[in-house]
CSV table of C-alpha atoms in Angstrom, one decimal:
chain,number,residue,atom,x,y,z
Y,176,UNK,CA,-32.8,-11.9,-18.4
Y,177,UNK,CA,-29.7,-9.9,-18.9
Y,178,UNK,CA,-30.1,-6.1,-18.4
Y,179,UNK,CA,-29.4,-4.3,-21.6
Y,180,UNK,CA,-27.9,-1.2,-20.0
Y,181,UNK,CA,-24.3,-1.9,-19.2
Y,182,UNK,CA,-21.3,0.3,-18.5
Y,183,UNK,CA,-17.7,-0.6,-19.4
Y,184,UNK,CA,-16.4,1.3,-16.3
Y,185,UNK,CA,-14.7,-0.6,-13.6
Y,186,UNK,CA,-16.2,-0.4,-10.1
Y,187,UNK,CA,-13.5,2.2,-9.1
Y,188,UNK,CA,-14.2,4.3,-12.2
Y,189,UNK,CA,-18.0,4.2,-11.5
Y,190,UNK,CA,-17.3,5.4,-7.9
Y,191,UNK,CA,-15.1,8.2,-9.3
Y,192,UNK,CA,-17.4,9.5,-12.0
Y,193,UNK,CA,-20.8,8.6,-10.5
Y,194,UNK,CA,-20.1,9.3,-6.9
Y,195,UNK,CA,-22.8,8.1,-4.5
Y,196,UNK,CA,-24.9,6.9,-7.5
Y,197,UNK,CA,-22.4,4.1,-8.1
Y,198,UNK,CA,-23.7,2.4,-4.9
Y,199,UNK,CA,-27.2,2.2,-6.2
Y,200,UNK,CA,-26.5,2.1,-10.0
Y,201,UNK,CA,-27.4,-1.6,-10.5
Y,202,UNK,CA,-30.8,-1.3,-8.7
Y,203,UNK,CA,-31.5,1.9,-10.6
Y,204,UNK,CA,-30.6,0.4,-14.0
Y,205,UNK,CA,-32.9,-2.6,-13.2
Y,206,UNK,CA,-35.8,-0.2,-12.3
Y,207,UNK,CA,-35.2,1.8,-15.5
Y,208,UNK,CA,-35.3,-1.4,-17.6
Y,209,UNK,CA,-38.5,-2.5,-15.8
Y,210,UNK,CA,-40.2,0.8,-16.4
Y,211,UNK,CA,-39.0,1.8,-19.9
Y,212,UNK,CA,-37.1,-1.3,-21.2
Y,213,UNK,CA,-39.4,-1.6,-24.2
Y,214,UNK,CA,-39.0,2.0,-25.3
Y,215,UNK,CA,-36.9,3.2,-28.2
Y,216,UNK,CA,-35.3,5.8,-25.8
Y,217,UNK,CA,-34.2,3.0,-23.5
Y,218,UNK,CA,-32.7,1.0,-26.3
Y,219,UNK,CA,-30.8,4.1,-27.6
Y,220,UNK,CA,-29.6,5.0,-24.1
Y,221,UNK,CA,-28.4,1.5,-23.5
Y,222,UNK,CA,-26.5,1.5,-26.8
Y,223,UNK,CA,-24.8,4.8,-26.0
Y,224,UNK,CA,-24.0,4.2,-22.4
Y,225,UNK,CA,-22.3,0.9,-23.3
Y,226,UNK,CA,-19.6,3.0,-25.2
Y,227,UNK,CA,-18.9,5.6,-22.5
Y,228,UNK,CA,-15.7,5.4,-20.6
Y,229,UNK,CA,-14.4,7.6,-17.9
Y,230,UNK,CA,-13.7,10.6,-20.1
Y,231,UNK,CA,-17.2,10.7,-21.5
Y,232,UNK,CA,-18.7,10.5,-18.1
Y,233,UNK,CA,-16.5,13.3,-16.8
Y,234,UNK,CA,-17.8,15.4,-19.7
Y,235,UNK,CA,-21.4,14.4,-19.1
Y,236,UNK,CA,-21.0,15.3,-15.4
Y,237,UNK,CA,-19.3,18.6,-16.2
Y,238,UNK,CA,-21.9,19.6,-18.8
Y,239,UNK,CA,-24.7,18.7,-16.4
Y,240,UNK,CA,-23.0,20.7,-13.6
Y,241,UNK,CA,-23.0,23.8,-15.8
Y,242,UNK,CA,-26.7,23.4,-16.4
Y,243,UNK,CA,-27.5,22.9,-12.7
Y,244,UNK,CA,-25.3,25.8,-11.7
Y,245,UNK,CA,-27.2,28.0,-14.1
Y,246,UNK,CA,-30.6,26.9,-12.7
Y,247,UNK,CA,-29.4,27.8,-9.2
Y,248,UNK,CA,-28.1,31.2,-10.4
Y,249,UNK,CA,-31.3,32.1,-12.2
Y,250,UNK,CA,-33.4,31.0,-9.2
Y,251,UNK,CA,-31.2,32.9,-6.8
Y,252,UNK,CA,-31.5,36.0,-9.0
Y,253,UNK,CA,-35.3,35.7,-8.8
Y,254,UNK,CA,-35.6,35.0,-12.5
Y,255,UNK,CA,-39.0,33.5,-13.4
Y,256,UNK,CA,-39.3,30.1,-15.0
Y,257,UNK,CA,-41.1,31.6,-18.1
Y,258,UNK,CA,-38.2,34.0,-18.8
Y,259,UNK,CA,-35.9,33.6,-21.9
Y,260,UNK,CA,-33.0,32.7,-19.6
Y,261,UNK,CA,-35.0,30.0,-17.9
Y,262,UNK,CA,-36.3,28.6,-21.2
Y,263,UNK,CA,-32.7,28.6,-22.5
Y,264,UNK,CA,-31.5,26.5,-19.5
Y,265,UNK,CA,-34.4,24.1,-20.0
Y,266,UNK,CA,-33.4,23.8,-23.7
Y,267,UNK,CA,-29.8,23.2,-22.6
Y,268,UNK,CA,-30.9,20.4,-20.4
Y,269,UNK,CA,-33.1,18.9,-23.2
Y,270,UNK,CA,-30.1,19.0,-25.6
Y,271,UNK,CA,-27.8,17.5,-23.0
Y,272,UNK,CA,-30.0,14.5,-22.7
Y,273,UNK,CA,-30.4,14.3,-26.5
Y,274,UNK,CA,-26.6,14.5,-27.0
Y,275,UNK,CA,-25.6,11.9,-24.4
Y,276,UNK,CA,-28.5,9.5,-23.9
Y,277,UNK,CA,-31.5,9.5,-26.3
Y,278,UNK,CA,-33.3,11.9,-28.6
Y,279,UNK,CA,-35.7,14.0,-26.5
Y,280,UNK,CA,-38.3,16.2,-28.2
Y,281,UNK,CA,-40.2,18.8,-26.3
Y,282,UNK,CA,-43.2,16.6,-25.6
Y,283,UNK,CA,-41.0,14.0,-24.1
Y,284,UNK,CA,-39.1,16.6,-22.1
Y,285,UNK,CA,-42.4,17.9,-20.6
Y,286,UNK,CA,-43.5,14.4,-19.8
Y,287,UNK,CA,-40.2,13.7,-18.1
Y,288,UNK,CA,-40.4,16.9,-16.1
Y,289,UNK,CA,-43.3,15.4,-14.2
Y,290,UNK,CA,-40.8,13.0,-12.6
Y,291,UNK,CA,-38.8,16.0,-11.2
Y,292,UNK,CA,-41.9,17.0,-9.2
Y,293,UNK,CA,-43.7,13.8,-8.4
Y,294,UNK,CA,-40.8,11.3,-7.8
Y,295,UNK,CA,-39.0,12.1,-4.6
Y,296,UNK,CA,-35.7,10.6,-5.9
Y,297,UNK,CA,-35.7,12.8,-9.0
Y,298,UNK,CA,-36.7,15.8,-7.0
Y,299,UNK,CA,-34.0,15.2,-4.4
Y,300,UNK,CA,-31.3,14.5,-7.0
Y,301,UNK,CA,-32.1,17.7,-8.8
Y,302,UNK,CA,-32.5,19.9,-5.8
Y,303,UNK,CA,-29.3,18.6,-4.2
Y,304,UNK,CA,-27.3,19.8,-7.2
Y,305,UNK,CA,-29.2,23.1,-7.6
Y,306,UNK,CA,-31.4,24.4,-4.7
Y,307,UNK,CA,-34.7,23.7,-3.0
Y,308,UNK,CA,-37.6,24.5,-5.3
Y,309,UNK,CA,-35.7,23.7,-8.4
Y,310,UNK,CA,-37.9,20.8,-9.4
Y,311,UNK,CA,-41.0,22.9,-9.8
Y,312,UNK,CA,-39.2,25.8,-11.3
Y,313,UNK,CA,-37.5,23.7,-13.9
Y,314,UNK,CA,-40.8,21.9,-14.8
Y,315,UNK,CA,-42.3,25.3,-15.5
Y,316,UNK,CA,-39.3,26.4,-17.5
Y,317,UNK,CA,-39.4,23.2,-19.5
Y,318,UNK,CA,-43.1,23.7,-20.3
Y,319,UNK,CA,-42.4,27.4,-21.3
Y,320,UNK,CA,-39.6,26.3,-23.5
Y,321,UNK,CA,-41.7,23.7,-25.2
Y,322,UNK,CA,-44.4,26.2,-25.8
Y,323,UNK,CA,-41.8,28.6,-27.2
Y,324,UNK,CA,-40.9,25.8,-29.7
Y,325,UNK,CA,-44.5,25.3,-30.7
Y,326,UNK,CA,-45.5,22.5,-28.4
Y,327,UNK,CA,-49.1,22.6,-27.0
Y,328,UNK,CA,-50.4,20.4,-24.2
Y,329,UNK,CA,-52.9,17.8,-25.3
Y,330,UNK,CA,-55.0,18.2,-22.2
Y,331,UNK,CA,-55.3,20.8,-19.5
Y,332,UNK,CA,-52.4,20.5,-17.1
């Protein structure tokens, strides 16, 4: 079976715009397809990523870095994850994913935030680009933002 998520970048461009991730990209893409390959979000992400060249990835990375810097700044300032500023950065992250990869509603964002806390790879990736503790802080900010938008958990969390 041919993996549906493909990038038009050369190996050198992948290394330039993805950094260390370029070395594990193929294995990561295979895992993503195994886990979520039948989902509409995966299909949309595969369609979009197939079009992204170096300039788009540089923009994706720059936009993501702004979000991650803001998370670290808020945490360093002692801002709680249920504050307006924290909810705003959670919303910026949700919109970033929606813009570049797949539509992400608040319920999906809350569900995905579990990976930041429970999957060591997600936690490490996030906390390397922000600061220790960011995974839990961001998960709470995502939940607060979703509640602000009218989302309510289906079960006690």
